[in-house]
Coordinates of C-alpha atoms and ligand atoms in Angstrom, one line a residue:
M248 CA 61.0 6.8 -25.5
P249 CA 64.8 7.0 -25.4
Q250 CA 67.0 10.0 -25.9
R251 CA 68.2 10.0 -29.5
L252 CA 71.7 11.3 -30.3
R253 CA 72.3 13.1 -33.6
P254 CA 75.6 13.4 -35.5
I255 CA 77.6 16.5 -34.8
V256 CA 77.3 17.8 -38.4
E257 CA 73.6 17.7 -38.2
V258 CA 73.5 19.5 -34.8
F259 CA 75.9 22.2 -36.0
P260 CA 75.2 22.6 -39.7
A261 CA 76.6 26.1 -40.3
P262 CA 79.3 26.9 -37.8
P263 CA 81.0 30.3 -37.8
K264 CA 84.6 30.2 -39.3
D265 CA 86.4 30.4 -36.0
I266 CA 84.8 27.3 -34.6
D267 CA 85.0 23.6 -35.6
P268 CA 82.2 21.4 -34.2
Q269 CA 84.5 18.4 -34.8
Q270 CA 86.6 19.6 -31.9
L271 CA 83.8 18.5 -29.6
D272 CA 84.7 15.2 -28.0
M273 CA 81.5 13.2 -27.8
T274 CA 83.0 10.8 -25.2
R275 CA 83.4 13.7 -22.8
I276 CA 80.1 15.4 -23.0
P277 CA 79.1 16.8 -19.5
R278 CA 76.3 15.1 -17.8
H279 CA 74.7 18.2 -16.3
V280 CA 74.8 21.7 -17.8
A281 CA 73.3 24.6 -15.8
I282 CA 72.6 28.0 -17.2
I283 CA 72.1 31.4 -15.6
M284 CA 70.2 33.0 -18.5
D285 CA 71.0 36.7 -18.1
G286 CA 70.9 39.8 -20.2
N287 CA 67.3 39.8 -21.6
G288 CA 66.7 43.4 -20.3
R289 CA 69.9 44.7 -21.9
W290 CA 69.1 43.0 -25.1
A291 CA 65.7 44.7 -25.2
K292 CA 67.1 48.1 -24.1
S293 CA 69.7 48.0 -26.9
R294 CA 66.8 47.7 -29.4
G295 CA 64.6 50.4 -27.7
L296 CA 62.2 47.7 -26.6
E297 CA 60.4 46.9 -23.3
R298 CA 62.2 44.5 -21.0
A299 CA 59.4 42.0 -21.5
A300 CA 60.3 41.8 -25.2
G301 CA 63.8 40.6 -24.1
H302 CA 62.3 37.8 -22.1
E303 CA 60.1 36.8 -25.0
A304 CA 63.1 36.8 -27.3
G305 CA 64.9 34.6 -24.8
V306 CA 62.4 31.7 -25.2
A307 CA 63.9 30.8 -28.6
S308 CA 67.4 30.5 -27.0
V309 CA 65.9 28.2 -24.4
R310 CA 64.2 26.0 -27.0
E311 CA 67.5 25.7 -28.9
A312 CA 69.5 24.9 -25.8
I313 CA 67.1 22.1 -24.9
R314 CA 67.2 20.6 -28.4
V315 CA 71.0 20.8 -28.7
C316 CA 71.7 19.4 -25.2
N317 CA 69.3 16.5 -25.9
D318 CA 70.8 15.8 -29.4
L319 CA 74.3 15.7 -27.8
G320 CA 73.3 13.3 -25.0
I321 CA 73.5 15.7 -22.1
R322 CA 71.3 14.1 -19.5
F323 CA 70.5 17.2 -17.3
L324 CA 69.9 20.8 -18.3
T325 CA 69.0 23.2 -15.5
I326 CA 68.0 26.8 -16.4
Y327 CA 67.6 29.7 -14.0
A328 CA 64.4 31.4 -15.0
F329 CA 63.3 33.4 -11.9
S330 CA 65.1 33.9 -8.6
T331 CA 63.6 34.5 -5.2
E332 CA 65.1 38.0 -5.5
N333 CA 63.4 38.7 -8.9
W334 CA 60.1 39.5 -7.0
N335 CA 61.8 42.8 -6.3
R336 CA 61.4 43.8 -9.9
P337 CA 58.6 46.1 -11.1
Q338 CA 55.2 44.4 -10.7
G339 CA 54.5 44.7 -14.4
E340 CA 57.7 42.8 -15.3
V341 CA 57.0 40.1 -12.7
D342 CA 53.5 39.7 -14.0
A343 CA 54.7 39.5 -17.6
L344 CA 57.2 36.8 -16.7
M345 CA 54.7 34.7 -14.8
E346 CA 52.3 35.0 -17.7
M347 CA 55.0 34.1 -20.2
F348 CA 56.1 31.0 -18.2
A349 CA 52.6 29.7 -18.2
E350 CA 52.0 30.4 -21.9
T351 CA 55.4 29.1 -23.0
M352 CA 55.2 25.9 -21.0
A353 CA 51.8 25.1 -22.5
V354 CA 53.0 25.9 -26.1
E355 CA 56.3 24.0 -25.7
L356 CA 54.9 20.9 -24.0
P357 CA 54.3 18.9 -27.3
G358 CA 57.8 19.7 -28.5
L359 CA 59.3 18.6 -25.2
E360 CA 57.3 15.3 -25.4
E361 CA 58.7 14.8 -28.9
E362 CA 62.2 15.4 -27.5
C363 CA 61.4 12.8 -24.8
A364 CA 62.4 15.4 -22.3
R365 CA 61.3 15.3 -18.7
V366 CA 60.3 18.5 -17.0
N367 CA 61.3 19.1 -13.4
L368 CA 61.1 22.2 -11.2
I369 CA 63.2 23.5 -8.4
G370 CA 62.1 26.5 -6.3
N371 CA 59.0 27.3 -4.3
I372 CA 56.2 26.5 -6.7
G373 CA 53.6 27.2 -4.1
E374 CA 54.1 30.9 -4.2
L375 CA 53.6 31.2 -8.0
P376 CA 50.3 32.5 -9.5
M377 CA 47.8 29.6 -9.9
R378 CA 47.9 29.4 -13.7
T379 CA 51.7 29.3 -13.8
R380 CA 51.8 26.7 -11.1
D381 CA 49.2 24.6 -12.8
T382 CA 51.0 24.6 -16.2
F383 CA 54.3 23.6 -14.5
E384 CA 52.7 20.8 -12.5
H385 CA 50.9 19.6 -15.6
S386 CA 54.1 19.5 -17.6
I387 CA 55.9 17.6 -14.8
E388 CA 53.2 15.0 -14.7
E389 CA 52.9 14.6 -18.5
T390 CA 56.6 14.1 -19.0
E391 CA 57.3 12.0 -16.0
G392 CA 57.8 8.8 -18.0
N393 CA 60.2 10.2 -20.6
D394 CA 63.8 9.2 -20.5
G395 CA 65.5 11.9 -22.5
L396 CA 67.1 15.0 -21.1
T397 CA 65.8 16.2 -17.7
L398 CA 65.0 19.8 -18.1
T399 CA 65.0 21.4 -14.6
M400 CA 63.6 24.9 -14.4
A401 CA 64.6 27.0 -11.4
V402 CA 61.6 29.2 -10.8
N403 CA 61.2 31.2 -7.6
Y404 CA 64.4 29.5 -6.8
G405 CA 67.0 30.7 -4.3
G406 CA 70.1 28.7 -3.3
R407 CA 69.9 29.9 0.3
H408 CA 66.2 29.2 0.5
E409 CA 66.9 25.7 -0.8
L410 CA 69.4 25.1 2.0
V411 CA 67.0 26.5 4.6
D412 CA 64.3 24.1 3.4
A413 CA 66.8 21.2 3.5
M414 CA 67.9 22.1 7.1
R415 CA 64.3 22.3 8.2
L416 CA 63.5 19.0 6.7
L417 CA 66.4 17.3 8.5
A418 CA 65.9 19.2 11.7
R419 CA 62.3 17.9 11.8
E420 CA 63.5 14.3 11.2
V421 CA 65.9 14.7 14.2
A422 CA 63.1 16.2 16.4
D423 CA 60.8 13.4 15.5
G424 CA 63.5 10.9 16.4
D425 CA 63.7 9.6 12.8
R426 CA 67.4 10.3 12.6
T427 CA 70.3 11.3 14.8
W428 CA 72.1 14.6 14.4
D429 CA 75.4 13.0 13.7
S430 CA 74.0 11.0 10.8
I431 CA 73.9 14.2 8.8
D432 CA 76.7 14.5 6.3
A433 CA 77.2 16.1 2.9
E434 CA 75.3 13.3 1.1
T435 CA 72.3 13.7 3.5
I436 CA 72.2 17.4 2.7
S437 CA 72.4 16.8 -1.1
G438 CA 69.5 14.3 -0.7
A439 CA 67.4 16.9 1.1
L440 CA 67.6 19.5 -1.7
Y441 CA 64.8 20.2 -4.2
A442 CA 66.1 17.7 -6.8
P443 CA 67.6 14.8 -4.8
G444 CA 69.3 12.3 -7.1
M445 CA 70.2 14.9 -9.7
P446 CA 74.0 15.0 -10.2
D447 CA 75.8 18.3 -9.5
P448 CA 76.3 20.5 -12.5
D449 CA 79.5 19.8 -14.4
L450 CA 79.3 23.1 -16.3
L451 CA 77.7 26.3 -15.2
I452 CA 77.2 28.9 -18.0
R453 CA 76.3 32.6 -17.3
T454 CA 75.5 34.9 -20.2
S455 CA 75.8 38.7 -20.4
G456 CA 79.2 38.9 -18.7
E457 CA 78.2 39.0 -15.1
Q458 CA 80.6 37.1 -12.9
R459 CA 78.5 36.1 -10.0
I460 CA 76.3 33.2 -8.8
S461 CA 73.2 35.3 -7.9
N462 CA 72.0 32.7 -5.4
F463 CA 71.9 29.9 -7.9
M464 CA 72.7 26.3 -6.8
I465 CA 75.2 27.4 -4.2
W466 CA 75.6 23.9 -2.7
E467 CA 75.5 22.0 -6.0
T468 CA 78.1 24.1 -7.9
A469 CA 80.9 23.5 -5.3
Y470 CA 83.0 22.0 -8.1
S471 CA 81.3 23.1 -11.3
E472 CA 83.3 24.6 -14.1
F473 CA 82.2 28.2 -14.6
Y474 CA 81.9 29.7 -18.1
V475 CA 81.0 33.3 -18.6
T476 CA 80.2 34.8 -22.0
E477 CA 79.4 38.4 -22.9
T478 CA 76.7 37.2 -25.2
L479 CA 73.2 38.3 -24.0
W480 CA 70.8 35.4 -23.5
P481 CA 68.5 36.1 -26.5
D482 CA 71.7 36.0 -28.7
F483 CA 72.9 32.7 -27.2
D484 CA 72.5 30.1 -29.9
R485 CA 73.8 26.6 -30.5
Y486 CA 77.2 27.9 -31.6
E487 CA 77.6 29.8 -28.3
L488 CA 76.7 26.6 -26.5
L489 CA 79.3 24.7 -28.6
R490 CA 81.9 27.3 -27.6
A491 CA 81.1 26.7 -23.9
L492 CA 81.3 22.9 -24.3
I493 CA 84.6 23.0 -26.1
D494 CA 86.0 25.4 -23.5
Y495 CA 84.7 23.0 -20.8
Q496 CA 86.4 20.1 -22.4
G497 CA 89.7 21.9 -22.2
R498 CA 89.5 22.4 -18.5
D499 CA 91.5 20.3 -16.0
R500 CA 89.0 19.3 -13.4
R501 CA 91.2 18.5 -10.4
F502 CA 88.8 18.3 -7.5
G503 CA 91.6 19.3 -5.1
R504 CA 94.0 16.7 -6.5
V505 CA 97.3 17.5 -8.2
Ligands
IPE673 C1 67.5 37.5 -17.2 O1 67.6 38.7 -17.8 C2 66.1 37.0 -17.0 C3 65.6 37.0 -15.6 C4 66.2 37.3 -14.6 C5 64.2 36.6 -15.5 P1 67.5 40.0 -17.0 O2 66.1 40.5 -17.0 O3 68.1 39.9 -15.7 O4 68.3 41.0 -18.0 P2 69.3 42.2 -17.6 O5 70.3 41.5 -16.7 O6 68.5 43.2 -16.9 O7 69.9 42.6 -18.8
IPE674 C1 69.9 35.9 -12.1 O1 69.8 37.0 -12.9 C2 68.5 35.3 -12.0 C3 68.1 34.7 -13.3 C4 68.8 34.5 -14.4 C5 66.8 34.1 -13.3 P1 69.6 38.5 -12.2 O2 69.7 39.5 -13.3 O3 68.4 38.5 -11.4 O4 70.9 38.6 -11.3 P2 71.6 39.9 -10.7 O5 70.6 40.7 -10.0 O6 72.2 40.6 -11.8 O7 72.6 39.4 -9.7
MG675 MG1 70.1 40.3 -15.1

């Protein structure tokens, strides 16, 4: 089933006073939006709740972002859900997250099917607990034929690890005599990453005010536009996304040119 676009007024029915959805230029919608979803812990802390409650609250923001991106015709949405460094958190939080991923994926799958979204995963899936791994793999298989938005979840993902894996893959091809060392160029490396064929992100959003990349898509974001908002992830709604998109459309992407 094809991706269906919805009119801007339907996607943004009740905008805050300071923002006009009509400012959004539908002819210049980014192809790929990537999000570092941050601030769940601080959101929970500010309410006197456990960190896990912040992660639970963040699920609604994910659902909304997927729907809005799909409605606007954004082809790729990539969300950073768990980094290779996040294993260093307290075991209880890691377990709660892994459990939540499995549960949420299972619950959200019918909705994703309805959206015609395709689920993809970047990161080392093999190291995830069995149930989490199984639900992700199931969702990937079930949505394979859909041609709406591609939702890529970065789970147990690290940008450096992705590059290490790519280098190993190419090194093996050279060792096996399947390619020559000097045939390796930037395109070859892009093609050896976890999601070959996916265009680089046009817009990279990070919530909660942190101005760092935290090992996220370090190769792919070489020319992405970076948008940081103080808003914590559970508070990031469609109007926050609209702000980011309008800001992005005001940028002058020069790619080194004048
Ligand atoms: C982002 O929120 C979610 C994950 C990293 C899984 P955090 O849990 O990092 O929230 P803060 O940064 O501690 O507020
Ligand atoms: C980045 O957030 C990872 C995810 C959003 C999944 P972190 O909260 O782990 O990043 P740092 O530790 O603040 O850099
Ligand atoms: Mg954080």
